Short mmCIF file of C-alpha atoms and ligand atoms in Angstrom, two decimals:
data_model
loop_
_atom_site.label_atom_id
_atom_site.label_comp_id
_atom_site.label_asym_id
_atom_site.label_seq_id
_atom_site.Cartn_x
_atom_site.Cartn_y
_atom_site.Cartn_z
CA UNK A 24 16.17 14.75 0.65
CA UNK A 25 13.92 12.94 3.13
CA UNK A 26 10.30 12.38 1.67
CA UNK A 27 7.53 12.38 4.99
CA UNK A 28 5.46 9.71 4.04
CA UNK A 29 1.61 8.61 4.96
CA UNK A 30 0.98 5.02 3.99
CA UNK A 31 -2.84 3.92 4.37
CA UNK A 32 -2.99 0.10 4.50
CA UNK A 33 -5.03 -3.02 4.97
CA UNK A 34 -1.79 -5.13 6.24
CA UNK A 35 -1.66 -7.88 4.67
CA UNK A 36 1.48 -9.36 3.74
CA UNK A 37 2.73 -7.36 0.58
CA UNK A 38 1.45 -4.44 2.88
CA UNK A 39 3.95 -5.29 5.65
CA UNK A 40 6.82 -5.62 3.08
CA UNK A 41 6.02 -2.07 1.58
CA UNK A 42 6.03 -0.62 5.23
CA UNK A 43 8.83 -2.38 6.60
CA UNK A 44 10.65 -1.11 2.80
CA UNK A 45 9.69 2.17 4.14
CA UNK A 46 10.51 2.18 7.34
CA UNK A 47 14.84 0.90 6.57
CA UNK A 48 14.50 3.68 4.06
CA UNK A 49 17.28 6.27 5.11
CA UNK A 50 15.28 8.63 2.67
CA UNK A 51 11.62 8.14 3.86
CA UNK A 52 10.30 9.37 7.25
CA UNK A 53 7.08 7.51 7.67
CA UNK A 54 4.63 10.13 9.46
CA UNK A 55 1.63 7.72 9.95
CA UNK A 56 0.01 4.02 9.42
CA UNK A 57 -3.55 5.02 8.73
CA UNK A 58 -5.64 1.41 8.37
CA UNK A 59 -8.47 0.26 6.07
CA UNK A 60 -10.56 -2.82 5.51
CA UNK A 61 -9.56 -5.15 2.63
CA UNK A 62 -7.18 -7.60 2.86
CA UNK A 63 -8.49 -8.19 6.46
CA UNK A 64 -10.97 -6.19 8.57
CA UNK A 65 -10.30 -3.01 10.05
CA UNK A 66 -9.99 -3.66 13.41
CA UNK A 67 -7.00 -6.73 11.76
CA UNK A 68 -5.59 -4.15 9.40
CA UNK A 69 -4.85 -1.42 12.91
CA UNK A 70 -3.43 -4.31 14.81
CA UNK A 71 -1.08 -5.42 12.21
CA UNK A 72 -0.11 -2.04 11.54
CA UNK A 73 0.48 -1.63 15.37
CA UNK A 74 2.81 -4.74 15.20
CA UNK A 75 4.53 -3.81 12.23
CA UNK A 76 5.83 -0.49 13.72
CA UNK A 77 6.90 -2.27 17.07
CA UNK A 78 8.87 -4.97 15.12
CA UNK A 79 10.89 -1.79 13.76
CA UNK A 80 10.68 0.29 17.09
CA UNK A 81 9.33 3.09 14.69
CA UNK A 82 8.14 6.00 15.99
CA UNK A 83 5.10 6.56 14.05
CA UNK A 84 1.35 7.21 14.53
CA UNK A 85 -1.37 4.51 13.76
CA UNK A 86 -4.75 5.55 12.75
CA UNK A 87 -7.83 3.48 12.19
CA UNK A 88 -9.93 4.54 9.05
CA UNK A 89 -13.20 3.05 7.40
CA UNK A 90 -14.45 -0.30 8.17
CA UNK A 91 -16.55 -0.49 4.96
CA UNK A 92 -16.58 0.92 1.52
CA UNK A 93 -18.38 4.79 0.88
CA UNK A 94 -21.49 3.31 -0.22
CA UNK A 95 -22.31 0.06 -1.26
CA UNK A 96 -21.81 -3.20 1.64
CA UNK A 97 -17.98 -4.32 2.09
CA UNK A 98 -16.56 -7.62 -0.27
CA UNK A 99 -15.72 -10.69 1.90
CA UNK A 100 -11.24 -9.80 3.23
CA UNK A 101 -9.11 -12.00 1.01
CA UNK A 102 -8.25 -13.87 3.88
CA UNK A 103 -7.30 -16.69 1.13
CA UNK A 104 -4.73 -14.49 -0.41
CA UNK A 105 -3.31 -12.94 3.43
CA UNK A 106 -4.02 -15.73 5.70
CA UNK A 107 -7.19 -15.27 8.09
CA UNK A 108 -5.31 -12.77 10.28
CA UNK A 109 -2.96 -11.16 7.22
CA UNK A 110 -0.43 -12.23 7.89
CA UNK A 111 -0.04 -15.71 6.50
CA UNK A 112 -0.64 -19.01 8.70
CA UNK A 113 1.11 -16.71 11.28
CA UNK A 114 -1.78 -16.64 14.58
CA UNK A 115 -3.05 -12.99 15.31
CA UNK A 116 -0.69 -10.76 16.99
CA UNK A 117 -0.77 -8.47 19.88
CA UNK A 118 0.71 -4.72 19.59
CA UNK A 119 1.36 -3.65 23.01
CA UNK A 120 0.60 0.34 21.89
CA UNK A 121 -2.68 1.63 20.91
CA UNK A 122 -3.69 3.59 18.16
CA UNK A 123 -4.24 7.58 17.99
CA UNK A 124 -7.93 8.41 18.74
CA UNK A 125 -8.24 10.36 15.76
CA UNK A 126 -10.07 8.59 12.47
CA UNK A 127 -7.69 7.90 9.49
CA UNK A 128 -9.37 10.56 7.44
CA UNK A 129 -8.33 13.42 10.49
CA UNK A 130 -5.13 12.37 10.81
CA UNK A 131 -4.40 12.38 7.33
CA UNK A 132 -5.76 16.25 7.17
CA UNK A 133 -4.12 17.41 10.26
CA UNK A 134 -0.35 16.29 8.81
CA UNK A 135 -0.57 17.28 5.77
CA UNK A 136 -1.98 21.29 7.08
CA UNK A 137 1.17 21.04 9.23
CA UNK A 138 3.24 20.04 6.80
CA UNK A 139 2.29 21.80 3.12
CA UNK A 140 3.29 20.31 0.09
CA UNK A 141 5.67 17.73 1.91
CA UNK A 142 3.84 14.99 2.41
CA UNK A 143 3.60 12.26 -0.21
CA UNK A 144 0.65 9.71 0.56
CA UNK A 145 0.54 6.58 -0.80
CA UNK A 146 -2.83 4.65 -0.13
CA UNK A 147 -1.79 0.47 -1.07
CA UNK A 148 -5.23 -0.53 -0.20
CA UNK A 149 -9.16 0.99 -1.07
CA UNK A 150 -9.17 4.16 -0.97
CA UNK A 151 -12.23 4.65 1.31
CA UNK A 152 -10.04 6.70 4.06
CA UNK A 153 -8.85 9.17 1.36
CA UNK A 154 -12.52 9.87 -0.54
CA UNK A 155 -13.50 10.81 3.29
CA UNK A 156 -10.41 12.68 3.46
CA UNK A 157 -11.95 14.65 0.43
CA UNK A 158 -15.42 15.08 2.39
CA UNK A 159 -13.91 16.13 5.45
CA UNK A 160 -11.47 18.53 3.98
CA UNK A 161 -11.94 19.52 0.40
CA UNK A 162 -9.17 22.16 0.20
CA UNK A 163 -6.86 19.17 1.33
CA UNK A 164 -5.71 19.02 -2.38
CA UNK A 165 -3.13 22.15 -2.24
CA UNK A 166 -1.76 20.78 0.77
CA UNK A 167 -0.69 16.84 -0.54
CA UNK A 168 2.37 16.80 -2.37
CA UNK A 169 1.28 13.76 -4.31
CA UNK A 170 -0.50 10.56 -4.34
CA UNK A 171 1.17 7.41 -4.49
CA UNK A 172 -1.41 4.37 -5.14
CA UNK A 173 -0.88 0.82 -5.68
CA UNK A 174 -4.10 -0.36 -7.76
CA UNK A 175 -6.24 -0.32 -10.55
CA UNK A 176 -5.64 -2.49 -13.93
CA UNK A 177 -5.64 0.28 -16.79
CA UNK A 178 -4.45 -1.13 -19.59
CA UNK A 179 -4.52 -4.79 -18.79
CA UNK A 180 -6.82 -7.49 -16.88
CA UNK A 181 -7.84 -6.89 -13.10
CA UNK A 182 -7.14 -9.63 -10.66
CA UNK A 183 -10.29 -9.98 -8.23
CA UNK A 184 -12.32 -10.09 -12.06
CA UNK A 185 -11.18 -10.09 -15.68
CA UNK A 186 -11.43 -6.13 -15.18
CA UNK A 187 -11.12 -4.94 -11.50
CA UNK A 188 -7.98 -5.31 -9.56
CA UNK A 189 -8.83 -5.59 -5.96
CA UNK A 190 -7.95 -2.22 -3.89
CA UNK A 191 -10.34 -0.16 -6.52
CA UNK A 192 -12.60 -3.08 -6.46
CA UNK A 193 -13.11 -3.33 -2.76
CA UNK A 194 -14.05 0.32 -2.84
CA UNK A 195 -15.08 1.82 -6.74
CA UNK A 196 -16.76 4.82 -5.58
CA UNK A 197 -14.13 6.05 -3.51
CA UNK A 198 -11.25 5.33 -6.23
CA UNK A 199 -13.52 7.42 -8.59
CA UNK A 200 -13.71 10.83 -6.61
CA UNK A 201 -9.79 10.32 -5.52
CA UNK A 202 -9.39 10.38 -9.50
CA UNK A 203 -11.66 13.05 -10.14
CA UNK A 204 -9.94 15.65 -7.46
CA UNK A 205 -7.47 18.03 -8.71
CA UNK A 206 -3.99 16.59 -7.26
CA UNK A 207 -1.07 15.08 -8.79
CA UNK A 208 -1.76 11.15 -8.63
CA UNK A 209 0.68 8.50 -9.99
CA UNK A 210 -0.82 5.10 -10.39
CA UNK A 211 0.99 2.11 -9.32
CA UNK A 212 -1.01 -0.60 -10.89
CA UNK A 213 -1.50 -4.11 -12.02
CA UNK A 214 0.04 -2.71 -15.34
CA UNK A 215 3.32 -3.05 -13.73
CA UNK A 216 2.97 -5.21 -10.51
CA UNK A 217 2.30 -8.16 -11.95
CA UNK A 218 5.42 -8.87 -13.43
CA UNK A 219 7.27 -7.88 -10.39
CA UNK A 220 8.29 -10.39 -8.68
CA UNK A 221 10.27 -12.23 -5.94
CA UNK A 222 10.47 -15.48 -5.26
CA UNK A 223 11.12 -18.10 -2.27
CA UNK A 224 14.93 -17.58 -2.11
CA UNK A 225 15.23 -13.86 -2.27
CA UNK A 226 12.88 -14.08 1.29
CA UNK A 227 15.25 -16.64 2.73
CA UNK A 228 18.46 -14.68 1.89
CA UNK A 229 16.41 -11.67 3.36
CA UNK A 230 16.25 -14.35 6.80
CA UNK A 231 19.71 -14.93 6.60
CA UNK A 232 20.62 -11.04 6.44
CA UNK A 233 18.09 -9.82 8.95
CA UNK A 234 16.73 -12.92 11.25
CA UNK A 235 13.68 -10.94 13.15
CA UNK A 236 12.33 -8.35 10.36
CA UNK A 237 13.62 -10.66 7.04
CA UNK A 238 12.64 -13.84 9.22
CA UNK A 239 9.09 -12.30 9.40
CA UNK A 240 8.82 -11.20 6.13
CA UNK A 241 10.39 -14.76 5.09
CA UNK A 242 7.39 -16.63 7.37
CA UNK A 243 4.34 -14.89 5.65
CA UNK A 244 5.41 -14.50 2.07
CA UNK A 245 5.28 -18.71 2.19
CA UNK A 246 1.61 -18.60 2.64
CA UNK A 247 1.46 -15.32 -0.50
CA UNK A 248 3.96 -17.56 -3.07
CA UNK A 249 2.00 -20.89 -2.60
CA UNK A 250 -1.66 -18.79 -2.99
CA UNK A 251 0.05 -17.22 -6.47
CA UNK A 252 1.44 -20.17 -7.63
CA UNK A 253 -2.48 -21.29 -7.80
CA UNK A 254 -3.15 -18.12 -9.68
CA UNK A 255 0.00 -17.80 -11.83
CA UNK A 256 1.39 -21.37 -11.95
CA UNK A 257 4.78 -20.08 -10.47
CA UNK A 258 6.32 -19.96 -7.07
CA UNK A 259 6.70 -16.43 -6.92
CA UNK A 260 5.47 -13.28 -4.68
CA UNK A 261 4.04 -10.35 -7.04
CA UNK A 262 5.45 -7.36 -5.47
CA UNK A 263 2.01 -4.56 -5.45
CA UNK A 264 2.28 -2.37 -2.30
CA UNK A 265 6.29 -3.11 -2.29
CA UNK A 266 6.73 -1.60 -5.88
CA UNK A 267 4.49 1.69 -4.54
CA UNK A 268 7.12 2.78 -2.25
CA UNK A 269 10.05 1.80 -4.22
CA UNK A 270 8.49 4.07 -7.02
CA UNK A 271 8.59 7.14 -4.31
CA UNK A 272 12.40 6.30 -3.65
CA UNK A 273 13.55 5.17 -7.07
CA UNK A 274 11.21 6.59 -9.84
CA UNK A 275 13.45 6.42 -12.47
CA UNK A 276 12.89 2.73 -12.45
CA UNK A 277 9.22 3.06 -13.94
CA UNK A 278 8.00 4.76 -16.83
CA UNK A 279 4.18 6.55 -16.77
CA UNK A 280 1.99 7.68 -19.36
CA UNK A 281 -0.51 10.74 -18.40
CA UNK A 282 -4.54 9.44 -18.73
CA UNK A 283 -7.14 10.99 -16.96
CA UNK A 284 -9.09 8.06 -15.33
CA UNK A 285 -12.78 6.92 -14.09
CA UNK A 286 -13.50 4.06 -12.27
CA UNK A 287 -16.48 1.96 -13.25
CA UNK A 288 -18.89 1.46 -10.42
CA UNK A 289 -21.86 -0.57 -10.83
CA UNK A 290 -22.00 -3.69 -13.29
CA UNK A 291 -19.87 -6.73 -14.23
CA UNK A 292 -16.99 -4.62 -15.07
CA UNK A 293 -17.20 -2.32 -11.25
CA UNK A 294 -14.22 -1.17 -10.17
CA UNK A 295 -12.44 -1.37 -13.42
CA UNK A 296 -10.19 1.80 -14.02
CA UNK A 297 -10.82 2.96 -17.89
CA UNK A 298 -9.00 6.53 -19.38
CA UNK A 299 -11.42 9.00 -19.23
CA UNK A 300 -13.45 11.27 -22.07
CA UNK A 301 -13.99 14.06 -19.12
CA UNK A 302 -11.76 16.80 -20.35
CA UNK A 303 -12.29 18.28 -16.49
CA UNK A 304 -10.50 15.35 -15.07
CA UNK A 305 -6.30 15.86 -13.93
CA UNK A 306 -4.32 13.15 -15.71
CA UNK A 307 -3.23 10.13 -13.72
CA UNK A 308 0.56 9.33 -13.98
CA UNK A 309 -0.30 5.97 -14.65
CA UNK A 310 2.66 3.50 -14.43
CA UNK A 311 3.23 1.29 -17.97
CA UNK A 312 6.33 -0.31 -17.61
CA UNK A 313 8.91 -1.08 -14.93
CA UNK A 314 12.37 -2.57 -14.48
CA UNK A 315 10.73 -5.49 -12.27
CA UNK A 316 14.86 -6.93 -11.28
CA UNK A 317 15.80 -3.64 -10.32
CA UNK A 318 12.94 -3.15 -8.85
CA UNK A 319 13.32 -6.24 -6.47
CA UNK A 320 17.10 -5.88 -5.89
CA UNK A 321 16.63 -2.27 -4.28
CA UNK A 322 13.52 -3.60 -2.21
CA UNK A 323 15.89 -6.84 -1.11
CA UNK A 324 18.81 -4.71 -0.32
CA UNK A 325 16.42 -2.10 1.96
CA UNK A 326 14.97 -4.67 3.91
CA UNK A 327 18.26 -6.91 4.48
CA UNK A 328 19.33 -4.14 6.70
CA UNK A 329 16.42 -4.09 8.51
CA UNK A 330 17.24 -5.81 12.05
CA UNK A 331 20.44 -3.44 11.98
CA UNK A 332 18.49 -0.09 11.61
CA UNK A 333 16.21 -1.20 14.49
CA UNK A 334 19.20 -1.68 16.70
CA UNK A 335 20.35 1.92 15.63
CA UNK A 336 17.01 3.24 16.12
CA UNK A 337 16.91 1.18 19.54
CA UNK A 338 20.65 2.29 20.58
CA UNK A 339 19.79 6.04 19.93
CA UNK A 340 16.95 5.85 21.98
C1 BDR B 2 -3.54 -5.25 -3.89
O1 BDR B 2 -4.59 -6.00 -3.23
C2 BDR B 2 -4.12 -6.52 -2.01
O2 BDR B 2 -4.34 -7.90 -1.96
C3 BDR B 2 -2.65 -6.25 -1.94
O3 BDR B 2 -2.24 -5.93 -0.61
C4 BDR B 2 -2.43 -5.08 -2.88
O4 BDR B 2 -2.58 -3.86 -2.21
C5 BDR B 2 -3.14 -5.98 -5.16
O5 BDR B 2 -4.23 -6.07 -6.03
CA1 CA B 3 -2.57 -3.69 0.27
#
């Protein structure tokens, strides 16, 4: 069965290999690119999304979201981890289309009221567009199927501090009231993604397979493996936002335990996600372990057939 999809994103250069995962999925029908600030600004994040769905010639909307966290002033983008345009050394680049003139937030609401219970979203960046989701529309929550989320660092260290990873720490506030609605959240987090990885090869097969899309996805993941092998002393590219999708398509590859959550928001340890003593609080699906090759292998053999399912999507019209 085909699973309508939202993804809300701050492309970035894990974020285009997620969407582009998504988008050669024969079992995902992306409904939407809604855009945040993080990896890059807003006003970066929309444009790349733009691109990302003209490389593919996919049919979807874009919608811009928040430019800044909920309440407190927005962290510097992590232009050193996504390249000062996000995608790598790669200079900024031009979407012919525009973007819908809706916010993120209305978007978001307006899909999922036309389509109940069907849509699964899965937010791979802060989650500012989906706590004003909450505000705009708090009976929202019966209509989601399910929440998808790369972040948060539960039961190990974060990666932006010793206890924040960076999506909940760009935006703690909001990550605390999307954890404290009532709707079924899995959590696709550091916990897993960090020993997920690809490395320099698996992108250049993916070049050899599908020259435009793989050759993209080849170009910037250079510019991710040399920034991790300063982090992680390996040449390797930690799959986050690419493991949140594959999780929708393949969930038997991960294995969760149920914790209700809070996210700490002011003080050395903001934005770290800790299980909660609120008994009122839905348990998080929270993702402990993961089969990281398999996990890889079925992203690899999506995206090799990239360029072909453009020129099927471009042949059909
Ligand atoms: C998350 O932060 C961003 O740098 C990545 O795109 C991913 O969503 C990993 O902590
Ligand atoms: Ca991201």
């Amino acid at each position: 069965m085909t699973t309508k999809l939202i993804i809300d994103t701050d492309p970035g250069i894990d974020d285009a290999m997620a969407i582009h995962y998504a988008f050669a999925h024969p079992d995902i029908e992306v409904l939407a690119l809604t855009t945040v600030f993080g990896n890059v600004w807003v006003e970066q994040a929309t444009r790349n999304a733009l691109v990302l769905a003209e490389q593919a010639h996919y049919p979807c909307l874009v919608a811009e979201g928040a430019a800044r966290p909920i309440t407190m002033p927005a962290n510097d983008p992590s232009h050193y981890v996504h390249g000062d345009e996000g995608f790598g050394d790669l200079p900024a680049m031009m979407p012919k289309g525009k973007a819908d003139p809706r916010p993120a937030h209305e978007v978001i609401a307006d899909l999922c009221r036309q389509y109940p219970q069907e849509i699964v979203l899965a937010p791979v960046g802060p989650l500012t567009n989906i706590a004003r989701l909450l505000d705009y529309d708090p009976e929202i929550t019966s209509y989601v199927k399910k929440l998808v989320i790369m972040g948060g660092a539960v039961f190990c260290n974060g990666n932006v501090t010793d206890y924040a990873e960076a999506n909940i720490w760009n935006d703690p506030h909001a990550a605390d009231q999307v954890f404290a609605a009532d709707w079924p959240i899995e959590l696709i987090g550091l916990d897993i993604t960090q020993k997920i990885k690809c490395n320099g090869d698996d992108f250049k097969m993916l070049e050899d397979k599908a020259p435009e899309i793989g050759g993209f996805l080849n170009r910037i993941s250079d510019f991710y493996i040399k920034f991790y092998h300063t982090v992680v002393g390996e040449y390797v590219c930690l799959m986050h936002d690419p493991t949140a999708i594959v999780a929708i398509t393949n969930p038997d590859l991960i294995t969760y335990q149920d914790v209700p959550l809070n996210v700490i928001t002011a003080g050395d340890e903001i934005g770290q996600t800790v299980p909660s003593d609120d008994a009122t609080r839905r348990p998080v699906r929270v993702a402990v372990s993961a089969d990281g090759a398999k996990i890889c292998k079925t992203f690899l053999d999506i995206c090799a057939e990239t360029d072909k399912i453009k020129t099927d999507r471009q042949n059909a019209g």
